[in-house]
Amino acid sequence: MTDSPERISMAGRVRNNFLTGLIICAPLAITVWLTFTFIDWADSWVTPYLPQRYNPAYYFDVTIPGTGLLIAVVFITIVGFLGKNLIGRSIVNFGESILQRMPLIRTVYKSVKQILETVLREQSTSFKKCGLIEFPSAGSWALVFIAGDAQGEIAAKLNKDGEEMVAVFMPPTPVPTAGFLMFVPKSKIVMLEMTPEEGAKLLISGGLIAPDYTPVTPALTGPDAGEKVTQGRT
């Protein structure tokens, strides 16, 4: 005698439909909200400095979202183009020489520039790999982003025993904007195949959204492969 399927009450169906709709609508609504928030933030920085005759809102009597962001993108692109030629580099070098004479500003400018150059460099491998380290104790594992090999004085002090040290960044859950910078022996890191984007999703979701993974089975070659085929035919 088979058990009859459990009947779901009307209230249960309404709840399930609501949760399904929430899963569909919430990511879309949050994405739209974040997008327009970023556009409004960019407009609030650029539009006040835009001459009135160049502001579309002056002619159409309506605010056009994204105007400031578009102008900022065009301006930054033009600056990058000019910075590649001799005249542009001369202007940039002159401006940097002025900033280098300012005690507090030169430290901030140099640090920010070094970080951006490291992150945006095409050949850079910083934060392009994920790994696992034992933290806070043996047997407990934490997800980290690989920043790169230890350099400078830190490398000189920590690589004395011949163990290559690696800088890793361990962000917290669910807001991976802060965290800990740690130097870990390379042999103690379990490298992962997931991308940094997939690692960020795993962190933000608190482990609920894990990336798909299909283990790669190495193909048998040589004598072992022949034995495998022979066994399959018998």
Backbone as JSON, one array per atom type, in Angstrom:
{
  "sequence": "MTDSPERISMAGRVRNNFLTGLIICAPLAITVWLTFTFIDWADSWVTPYLPQRYNPAYYFDVTIPGTGLLIAVVFITIVGFLGKNLIGRSIVNFGESILQRMPLIRTVYKSVKQILETVLREQSTSFKKCGLIEFPSAGSWALVFIAGDAQGEIAAKLNKDGEEMVAVFMPPTPVPTAGFLMFVPKSKIVMLEMTPEEGAKLLISGGLIAPDYTPVTPALTGPDAGEKVTQGRT",
  "N": [[0.85, -1.19, 0.0], [0.75, 2.07, -1.0], [1.86, 5.25, 0.16], [-0.17, 8.12, 0.1], [0.48, 11.18, -1.63], [1.49, 14.03, 0.26], [-0.82, 16.55, 0.89], [-0.74, 19.96, 0.09], [-1.58, 22.81, 1.86], [-3.67, 25.69, 1.19], [-2.53, 28.01, 2.26], [0.11, 27.17, 2.45], [0.75, 26.88, -0.26], [0.53, 29.52, -1.13], [2.6, 30.65, 0.36], [4.84, 29.26, -0.69], [4.73, 30.11, -3.36], [5.19, 32.81, -2.96], [7.82, 32.8, -1.92], [9.17, 31.73, -4.12], [8.71, 33.76, -6.0], [10.08, 35.79, -4.68], [12.73, 34.93, -4.82], [13.11, 35.23, -7.53], [12.57, 37.96, -8.04], [14.01, 39.52, -6.16], [16.94, 39.48, -6.63], [16.95, 40.82, -9.11], [15.76, 43.31, -8.47], [17.58, 44.29, -6.56], [19.89, 44.48, -8.13], [19.12, 46.42, -10.03], [18.7, 48.56, -8.29], [21.28, 48.95, -7.18], [22.64, 49.63, -9.51], [21.43, 52.06, -10.39], [21.93, 53.56, -8.12], [24.73, 53.77, -8.21], [24.97, 55.19, -10.63], [23.63, 57.58, -9.98], [25.35, 58.46, -7.96], [27.73, 58.92, -9.41], [26.79, 60.92, -11.14], [26.24, 62.93, -9.29], [28.77, 63.78, -8.62], [29.93, 64.73, -10.99], [28.09, 66.29, -12.54], [27.55, 68.83, -11.16], [29.84, 70.34, -11.84], [29.65, 70.69, -14.48], [29.33, 72.86, -17.23], [26.46, 74.94, -17.75], [25.44, 75.18, -20.36], [26.29, 72.87, -21.55], [24.91, 70.91, -20.35], [22.47, 68.51, -20.73], [20.05, 68.61, -19.35], [19.42, 71.27, -19.19], [18.34, 71.95, -21.62], [16.27, 70.12, -22.11], [14.78, 70.2, -19.85], [14.62, 68.16, -18.0], [16.0, 65.71, -15.91], [18.58, 63.64, -16.96], [19.48, 60.48, -16.31], [22.77, 59.22, -15.82], [24.27, 60.96, -17.31], [26.44, 62.36, -16.13], [28.07, 60.17, -15.51], [28.68, 59.17, -18.07], [30.1, 61.33, -19.15], [32.26, 61.36, -17.39], [33.49, 58.89, -18.01], [34.24, 59.35, -20.7], [35.99, 61.51, -20.31], [38.02, 60.36, -18.7], [38.96, 58.44, -20.48], [40.0, 60.08, -22.52], [42.04, 61.39, -21.1], [43.66, 59.17, -20.56], [44.42, 58.55, -23.18], [45.86, 60.87, -23.95], [47.86, 60.7, -22.08], [49.6, 58.83, -23.08], [51.22, 59.87, -25.03], [54.1, 61.97, -25.79], [53.81, 64.68, -24.96], [51.63, 64.5, -23.22], [52.66, 62.75, -21.25], [54.66, 64.37, -20.25], [53.18, 66.41, -19.04], [51.84, 64.93, -17.09], [54.0, 63.97, -15.58], [54.97, 66.41, -14.64], [52.84, 67.23, -13.02], [52.9, 65.14, -11.12], [55.36, 65.63, -9.97], [54.84, 67.92, -8.56], [52.98, 66.95, -6.68], [54.66, 65.26, -5.27], [56.03, 66.95, -3.62], [54.4, 67.57, -1.57], [53.86, 66.84, 1.73], [51.88, 65.06, 3.1], [50.04, 64.41, 1.1], [51.57, 63.26, -0.95], [52.22, 60.74, 0.05], [49.72, 59.44, 0.18], [48.95, 59.59, -2.52], [51.0, 58.15, -3.85], [50.69, 55.6, -2.73], [48.05, 54.89, -3.49], [48.3, 54.98, -6.3], [50.21, 52.95, -6.72], [48.79, 50.7, -5.87], [46.65, 50.65, -7.72], [48.06, 50.34, -10.14], [49.14, 47.82, -9.74], [46.87, 46.18, -9.5], [45.46, 46.64, -11.92], [47.23, 45.97, -13.9], [47.76, 44.11, -16.8], [49.29, 41.78, -17.0], [49.36, 41.0, -14.43], [48.89, 38.69, -11.75], [47.56, 39.03, -9.43], [45.07, 38.47, -7.03], [43.67, 36.79, -8.72], [43.38, 34.17, -8.27], [42.09, 31.6, -6.15], [42.25, 30.08, -2.91], [42.72, 27.72, -0.19], [43.38, 27.88, 3.27], [44.55, 26.68, 6.43], [42.75, 27.81, 9.04], [41.05, 29.13, 11.86], [42.58, 27.29, 13.18], [44.25, 24.1, 13.05], [42.74, 21.86, 10.81], [40.5, 23.38, 10.36], [39.29, 25.28, 7.69], [39.79, 28.13, 5.63], [38.66, 30.39, 3.13], [40.68, 32.09, 0.8], [42.09, 34.8, -1.12], [44.6, 34.87, -3.53], [47.21, 37.05, -3.33], [49.84, 37.41, -4.2], [53.4, 36.69, -4.48], [55.47, 37.04, -1.58], [57.3, 40.04, -1.03], [60.18, 42.26, -1.01], [61.33, 43.43, 2.17], [59.81, 41.73, 3.77], [59.81, 39.31, 2.36], [62.55, 38.76, 2.46], [62.95, 38.37, 5.2], [61.19, 36.27, 5.86], [61.69, 34.2, 4.09], [63.95, 32.86, 4.81], [64.36, 30.2, 5.58], [64.14, 28.83, 3.26], [61.55, 28.34, 2.47], [59.01, 29.28, 0.37], [57.11, 32.17, 0.63], [53.76, 33.37, 0.49], [51.56, 36.06, -0.15], [48.34, 36.41, 1.06], [44.87, 37.24, 0.98], [42.32, 37.33, 3.25], [39.02, 37.64, 3.35], [36.08, 38.59, 5.27], [32.8, 37.1, 5.92], [29.5, 38.37, 5.5], [30.49, 40.43, 3.92], [32.87, 41.13, 1.83], [34.76, 43.27, 1.87], [36.63, 44.02, 3.65], [39.28, 42.66, 5.64], [41.91, 40.27, 6.37], [45.37, 40.52, 5.84], [47.69, 38.12, 5.17], [50.73, 36.24, 5.44], [51.64, 33.3, 4.09], [53.12, 30.04, 4.03], [53.8, 28.67, 0.83], [53.44, 25.97, 0.44], [51.46, 25.36, 2.22], [49.07, 26.13, 1.2], [46.06, 25.28, -0.32], [45.33, 25.17, -3.52], [42.64, 26.36, -5.53], [40.3, 25.78, -8.24], [38.24, 27.48, -8.78], [37.0, 30.69, -9.85], [37.87, 34.12, -8.92], [35.46, 35.57, -8.88], [33.55, 33.58, -8.45], [34.44, 32.73, -5.97], [33.91, 35.04, -4.47], [31.11, 35.09, -4.59], [30.59, 32.78, -3.13], [31.49, 33.57, -0.6], [29.88, 35.86, -0.03], [27.34, 34.74, 0.02], [27.48, 33.22, 2.24], [28.33, 30.6, 2.0], [26.26, 29.31, 0.72], [25.95, 29.48, -2.05], [27.62, 27.63, -3.99], [30.16, 27.12, -6.4], [29.81, 25.17, -9.44], [31.47, 22.07, -9.86], [33.39, 19.77, -11.57], [35.18, 16.96, -11.16], [38.27, 16.26, -12.74], [39.08, 13.42, -14.44], [42.02, 11.76, -14.84], [43.29, 10.54, -17.93], [44.06, 7.18, -18.65], [47.19, 5.92, -19.54], [49.69, 3.99, -21.3], [50.89, 0.85, -19.96], [48.93, 0.36, -17.97], [46.56, 1.26, -19.13], [46.21, -0.61, -21.17], [45.77, -2.94, -19.69], [43.37, -2.26, -18.51], [41.62, -2.15, -20.69], [41.74, -4.82, -21.54], [40.66, -6.14, -19.35], [38.06, -5.19, -19.52], [37.1, -6.46, -21.77], [36.98, -9.11, -21.18]],
  "CA": [[0.0, 0.0, 0.0], [1.6, 3.26, -1.14], [1.38, 6.44, 0.86], [-0.65, 9.19, -0.78], [1.3, 12.39, -1.47], [0.98, 15.0, 1.24], [-1.5, 17.68, 0.27], [-0.28, 21.25, 0.58], [-2.7, 23.71, 2.11], [-3.69, 26.93, 0.41], [-1.54, 28.92, 2.84], [1.43, 26.69, 2.06], [0.97, 27.2, -1.67], [0.78, 30.96, -1.23], [3.95, 30.89, 0.89], [5.82, 28.76, -1.66], [4.72, 31.01, -4.52], [5.83, 34.07, -2.56], [9.27, 32.58, -1.83], [9.67, 31.6, -5.48], [8.74, 35.1, -6.59], [11.12, 36.57, -4.02], [14.01, 34.51, -5.38], [13.21, 35.77, -8.88], [12.51, 39.43, -8.09], [14.97, 40.19, -5.28], [18.21, 39.8, -7.3], [16.73, 41.83, -10.15], [15.52, 44.6, -7.83], [18.83, 44.75, -5.94], [20.79, 44.86, -9.21], [18.65, 47.71, -10.57], [18.92, 49.59, -7.27], [22.7, 49.24, -7.11], [23.04, 50.29, -10.75], [20.99, 53.45, -10.37], [22.64, 54.24, -7.03], [26.05, 54.11, -8.71], [24.82, 56.24, -11.64], [23.33, 58.83, -9.27], [26.57, 58.88, -7.26], [28.63, 59.5, -10.4], [26.21, 62.19, -11.61], [26.35, 63.95, -8.25], [30.14, 64.27, -8.6], [30.33, 65.35, -12.25], [27.12, 67.27, -13.05], [27.69, 70.2, -10.63], [30.95, 71.05, -12.47], [29.38, 70.76, -15.92], [28.72, 74.15, -17.63], [25.03, 74.8, -17.99], [25.13, 75.02, -21.78], [26.62, 71.51, -21.95], [24.08, 69.99, -19.58], [21.22, 68.24, -21.45], [18.88, 68.97, -18.55], [19.13, 72.68, -19.44], [17.54, 72.06, -22.85], [15.1, 69.26, -22.09], [14.09, 70.44, -18.59], [14.45, 66.89, -17.32], [17.29, 65.11, -15.55], [18.87, 62.42, -17.69], [20.44, 59.69, -15.52], [23.94, 58.69, -16.5], [25.01, 61.99, -18.05], [27.72, 62.58, -15.47], [28.89, 58.96, -15.64], [29.17, 59.12, -19.44], [31.13, 62.36, -19.3], [33.44, 60.91, -16.64], [34.14, 57.83, -18.78], [34.88, 59.98, -21.86], [37.1, 62.32, -19.82], [39.09, 59.47, -18.27], [39.53, 57.84, -21.69], [40.82, 61.09, -23.19], [43.24, 61.57, -20.29], [44.51, 58.01, -20.81], [44.98, 58.67, -24.53], [46.87, 61.92, -23.93], [48.97, 60.3, -21.22], [50.49, 57.9, -23.76], [52.16, 60.55, -25.92], [55.2, 62.68, -25.12], [53.31, 65.88, -24.3], [50.8, 64.09, -22.09], [53.52, 62.24, -20.19], [55.36, 65.51, -19.64], [52.23, 67.08, -18.15], [51.6, 64.05, -15.95], [55.21, 63.98, -14.75], [55.03, 67.71, -13.96], [51.85, 67.19, -11.94], [53.37, 64.24, -10.07], [56.47, 66.27, -9.27], [54.24, 68.85, -7.6], [52.42, 66.17, -5.58], [55.75, 64.68, -4.49], [56.53, 67.95, -2.68], [53.41, 67.74, -0.51], [54.19, 65.76, 2.69], [50.84, 64.06, 3.34], [49.39, 64.02, -0.16], [52.45, 62.4, -1.74], [52.13, 59.37, 0.56], [48.44, 58.89, -0.26], [48.96, 59.45, -3.98], [51.91, 57.08, -4.23], [50.11, 54.32, -2.32], [46.89, 54.6, -4.34], [48.8, 54.71, -7.65], [50.86, 51.65, -6.73], [47.75, 49.67, -5.77], [45.93, 50.58, -8.99], [48.95, 49.78, -11.16], [49.29, 46.39, -9.49], [45.61, 45.49, -9.76], [45.01, 46.8, -13.29], [48.22, 45.51, -14.85], [47.22, 42.97, -17.52], [50.06, 40.59, -16.71], [49.33, 40.72, -13.0], [48.11, 37.54, -11.29], [47.05, 39.33, -8.1], [43.64, 38.25, -6.77], [43.06, 36.03, -9.82], [43.31, 32.77, -7.86], [41.55, 31.35, -4.82], [42.87, 28.96, -2.23], [42.29, 27.4, 1.17], [44.42, 27.76, 4.28], [44.03, 26.25, 7.72], [42.55, 28.97, 9.9], [42.06, 29.65, 12.8], [43.36, 26.2, 13.77], [44.41, 22.95, 12.16], [41.48, 21.16, 10.55], [39.51, 24.37, 9.93], [39.79, 25.87, 6.46], [39.23, 29.43, 5.27], [38.87, 30.77, 1.74], [41.53, 33.27, 0.65], [42.46, 35.21, -2.46], [46.05, 34.92, -3.63], [47.66, 38.38, -3.73], [51.12, 37.32, -4.89], [54.55, 36.28, -3.66], [56.0, 38.03, -0.64], [58.35, 40.84, -1.65], [60.89, 43.21, -0.16], [61.86, 43.02, 3.47], [59.04, 40.59, 4.29], [60.33, 38.1, 1.71], [63.9, 38.51, 2.96], [62.9, 37.88, 6.58], [60.41, 35.04, 6.0], [62.17, 33.14, 3.19], [65.28, 32.42, 5.25], [64.43, 28.74, 5.68], [63.93, 28.24, 1.95], [60.12, 28.16, 2.23], [58.49, 30.43, -0.35], [55.93, 32.73, 1.29], [52.78, 33.97, -0.41], [50.63, 36.98, 0.48], [46.95, 36.06, 0.8], [43.88, 38.13, 1.59], [41.19, 36.56, 3.76], [37.91, 38.53, 3.67], [35.04, 37.99, 6.11], [31.48, 36.87, 5.36], [29.19, 38.33, 4.07], [30.94, 41.65, 3.26], [34.3, 40.9, 1.61], [35.48, 44.51, 1.57], [37.69, 44.14, 4.64], [39.78, 41.33, 5.97], [43.25, 40.13, 6.92], [46.48, 40.2, 4.95], [48.54, 37.16, 5.86], [51.8, 35.64, 4.66], [51.51, 31.87, 4.37], [53.98, 29.21, 3.19], [53.12, 28.24, -0.38], [53.09, 24.56, 0.57], [50.32, 25.24, 3.11], [47.89, 26.63, 0.5], [45.39, 24.36, -1.23], [44.85, 25.98, -4.63], [41.31, 26.02, -6.06], [40.07, 26.11, -9.64], [37.18, 28.48, -8.89], [37.44, 32.04, -10.16], [37.62, 35.05, -7.83], [34.04, 35.92, -8.85], [32.85, 32.48, -7.8], [34.81, 32.78, -4.56], [33.18, 36.14, -3.84], [29.72, 34.63, -4.42], [30.57, 31.83, -2.02], [31.64, 34.32, 0.65], [28.74, 36.73, 0.23], [26.16, 33.93, 0.32], [27.7, 32.44, 3.45], [28.51, 29.19, 1.66], [25.06, 28.74, 0.11], [26.1, 29.42, -3.5], [28.92, 27.03, -4.3], [30.3, 26.93, -7.86], [29.82, 23.79, -9.93], [32.82, 21.52, -10.03], [33.45, 18.41, -12.1], [36.56, 16.47, -11.06], [38.86, 15.79, -13.99], [39.66, 12.09, -14.3], [43.15, 11.64, -15.78], [43.21, 9.42, -18.86], [45.08, 6.16, -18.43], [48.09, 5.68, -20.67], [50.73, 3.0, -21.06], [50.48, -0.53, -19.65], [47.71, 0.33, -17.19], [45.42, 1.4, -20.03], [46.02, -1.88, -21.87], [45.17, -3.87, -18.76], [41.99, -1.86, -18.29], [40.85, -2.57, -21.86], [41.68, -6.28, -21.54], [39.69, -6.54, -18.34], [36.73, -4.84, -19.96], [36.66, -7.37, -22.81], [36.79, -10.48, -20.67]],
  "C": [[0.89, 1.24, 0.0], [0.98, 4.43, -0.41], [0.95, 7.49, -0.15], [0.19, 10.42, -0.57], [0.64, 13.39, -0.54], [0.39, 16.21, 0.53], [-1.03, 18.98, 0.93], [-1.49, 22.17, 0.72], [-2.59, 24.96, 1.25], [-2.66, 27.92, 0.94], [-0.12, 28.49, 2.48], [1.76, 27.0, 0.62], [1.27, 28.69, -1.86], [2.18, 31.29, -0.74], [5.02, 30.44, -0.11], [5.9, 29.66, -2.9], [5.4, 32.33, -4.2], [7.34, 33.91, -2.5], [9.88, 32.42, -3.21], [9.76, 32.95, -6.16], [9.82, 35.97, -5.99], [12.49, 36.23, -4.58], [14.21, 35.09, -6.77], [13.36, 37.28, -8.87], [13.61, 40.1, -7.28], [16.31, 40.46, -5.97], [18.07, 40.87, -8.37], [16.56, 43.21, -9.53], [16.81, 45.16, -7.21], [19.82, 45.21, -7.0], [20.41, 46.22, -9.79], [18.94, 48.83, -9.58], [20.4, 49.96, -7.17], [23.18, 49.99, -8.35], [22.67, 51.77, -10.73], [21.64, 54.24, -9.23], [24.03, 54.66, -7.48], [25.98, 55.23, -9.74], [24.54, 57.58, -10.97], [24.56, 59.36, -8.54], [27.55, 59.52, -8.23], [28.11, 60.84, -10.91], [26.38, 63.29, -10.57], [27.76, 64.53, -8.15], [30.47, 65.1, -9.83], [29.4, 66.49, -12.65], [27.28, 68.67, -12.47], [28.81, 71.0, -11.29], [30.76, 71.19, -13.98], [28.76, 72.11, -16.27], [27.27, 73.95, -18.05], [24.7, 74.54, -19.46], [25.48, 73.62, -22.3], [25.79, 70.46, -21.21], [22.76, 69.75, -20.32], [19.97, 68.64, -20.68], [18.49, 70.43, -18.76], [18.22, 72.85, -20.65], [16.24, 71.26, -22.78], [14.29, 69.4, -20.8], [13.76, 69.13, -17.86], [15.84, 66.31, -17.05], [17.47, 63.78, -16.27], [19.9, 61.62, -16.89], [21.58, 59.19, -16.37], [24.74, 59.72, -17.26], [26.39, 62.21, -17.44], [28.64, 61.38, -15.6], [29.48, 58.86, -17.04], [30.28, 60.13, -19.66], [32.41, 61.96, -18.58], [34.21, 59.84, -17.4], [34.89, 58.41, -19.98], [36.11, 60.77, -21.42], [38.29, 61.44, -19.43], [39.76, 58.82, -19.47], [40.43, 58.82, -22.43], [42.12, 61.34, -22.44], [44.2, 60.4, -20.51], [45.16, 58.06, -22.19], [46.09, 59.71, -24.58], [48.09, 61.52, -23.11], [49.94, 59.35, -21.88], [51.48, 58.59, -24.68], [53.15, 61.38, -25.11], [54.7, 63.88, -24.34], [52.5, 65.51, -23.06], [51.63, 63.57, -20.94], [54.27, 63.36, -19.49], [54.46, 66.24, -18.65], [51.99, 66.24, -16.89], [52.81, 64.05, -15.01], [55.35, 65.3, -13.99], [54.05, 67.75, -12.78], [52.3, 66.29, -10.8], [54.52, 64.85, -9.29], [55.96, 67.28, -8.24], [53.68, 68.09, -6.4], [53.5, 65.58, -4.69], [56.32, 65.65, -3.46], [55.57, 68.18, -1.51], [53.52, 66.58, 0.47], [53.12, 64.68, 2.82], [50.25, 63.53, 2.04], [50.27, 63.06, -0.95], [52.39, 60.95, -1.27], [50.84, 58.7, 0.08], [48.45, 58.62, -1.76], [49.84, 58.28, -4.42], [51.33, 55.7, -3.89], [48.95, 53.93, -3.23], [47.34, 54.24, -5.75], [49.44, 53.33, -7.73], [49.84, 50.52, -6.67], [47.02, 49.52, -7.1], [46.79, 49.98, -10.09], [49.11, 48.28, -10.99], [48.04, 45.62, -9.86], [45.23, 45.51, -11.23], [46.03, 46.32, -14.32], [47.75, 44.2, -15.46], [47.97, 41.68, -17.17], [50.0, 40.18, -15.25], [48.45, 39.51, -12.7], [47.5, 37.79, -9.92], [45.53, 39.16, -8.06], [42.94, 37.58, -7.95], [42.95, 34.55, -9.49], [42.76, 32.71, -6.44], [42.26, 30.13, -4.22], [42.28, 28.76, -0.85], [43.51, 27.33, 2.08], [43.78, 27.31, 5.6], [43.98, 27.44, 8.66], [41.18, 28.83, 10.56], [42.89, 28.56, 13.46], [43.42, 25.06, 12.77], [43.08, 22.21, 12.03], [40.35, 22.08, 10.15], [40.09, 25.14, 8.75], [39.06, 27.16, 6.14], [39.58, 29.74, 3.82], [39.67, 32.06, 1.67], [41.72, 33.55, -0.83], [43.98, 35.41, -2.5], [46.46, 36.3, -4.15], [48.96, 38.33, -4.52], [52.21, 36.87, -3.94], [54.98, 37.41, -2.73], [57.19, 38.74, -1.28], [59.04, 41.7, -0.6], [61.4, 42.62, 1.13], [61.13, 41.81, 4.03], [59.55, 39.3, 3.68], [61.72, 37.75, 2.25], [63.89, 37.92, 4.36], [62.22, 36.5, 6.68], [60.92, 33.89, 5.13], [63.55, 32.6, 3.59], [65.42, 30.91, 5.22], [64.19, 28.06, 4.34], [62.48, 27.98, 1.61], [59.57, 29.41, 1.57], [57.18, 30.89, 0.3], [55.06, 33.45, 0.27], [51.87, 34.88, 0.4], [49.21, 36.6, 0.07], [46.05, 37.04, 1.53], [42.67, 37.3, 1.98], [40.06, 37.51, 4.17], [36.88, 37.83, 4.55], [33.76, 37.77, 5.31], [30.48, 37.71, 6.15], [29.68, 39.56, 3.3], [32.44, 41.55, 3.04], [35.08, 42.14, 1.23], [36.59, 44.78, 2.57], [38.19, 42.74, 4.95], [41.19, 41.38, 6.51], [44.23, 39.83, 5.8], [47.44, 39.3, 5.71], [49.6, 36.62, 4.89], [51.9, 34.18, 5.07], [52.5, 31.1, 3.5], [53.19, 28.66, 2.0], [52.67, 26.79, -0.28], [51.86, 24.34, 1.44], [49.01, 25.69, 2.45], [47.35, 25.54, -0.42], [44.76, 25.22, -2.34], [43.52, 25.45, -5.15], [41.2, 26.44, -7.52], [38.99, 27.17, -9.82], [37.77, 29.85, -9.15], [37.21, 32.94, -8.96], [36.15, 35.47, -7.73], [33.24, 34.83, -8.16], [33.19, 32.43, -6.31], [34.09, 33.88, -3.81], [31.72, 35.77, -3.62], [29.61, 33.67, -3.25], [30.66, 32.54, -0.68], [30.39, 35.12, 0.98], [27.5, 35.93, 0.63], [26.33, 33.1, 1.59], [27.83, 30.95, 3.19], [27.32, 28.54, 0.99], [25.2, 28.57, -1.4], [27.51, 28.92, -3.8], [29.03, 26.81, -5.81], [30.3, 25.46, -8.23], [31.25, 23.33, -10.14], [32.72, 20.07, -10.49], [34.89, 17.93, -12.03], [37.05, 15.92, -12.4], [39.54, 14.46, -13.73], [40.8, 11.95, -15.3], [43.01, 10.4, -16.64], [44.36, 8.46, -18.62], [45.9, 5.96, -19.69], [49.09, 4.61, -20.3], [50.16, 1.65, -20.71], [49.17, -0.6, -18.88], [46.48, 0.42, -18.07], [45.15, 0.11, -20.76], [45.37, -2.91, -20.98], [43.71, -3.56, -18.54], [41.11, -2.32, -19.45], [40.68, -4.06, -21.88], [40.66, -6.77, -20.54], [38.28, -6.25, -18.77], [36.22, -5.8, -21.01], [36.41, -8.78, -22.31], [35.45, -10.62, -20.0]]
}
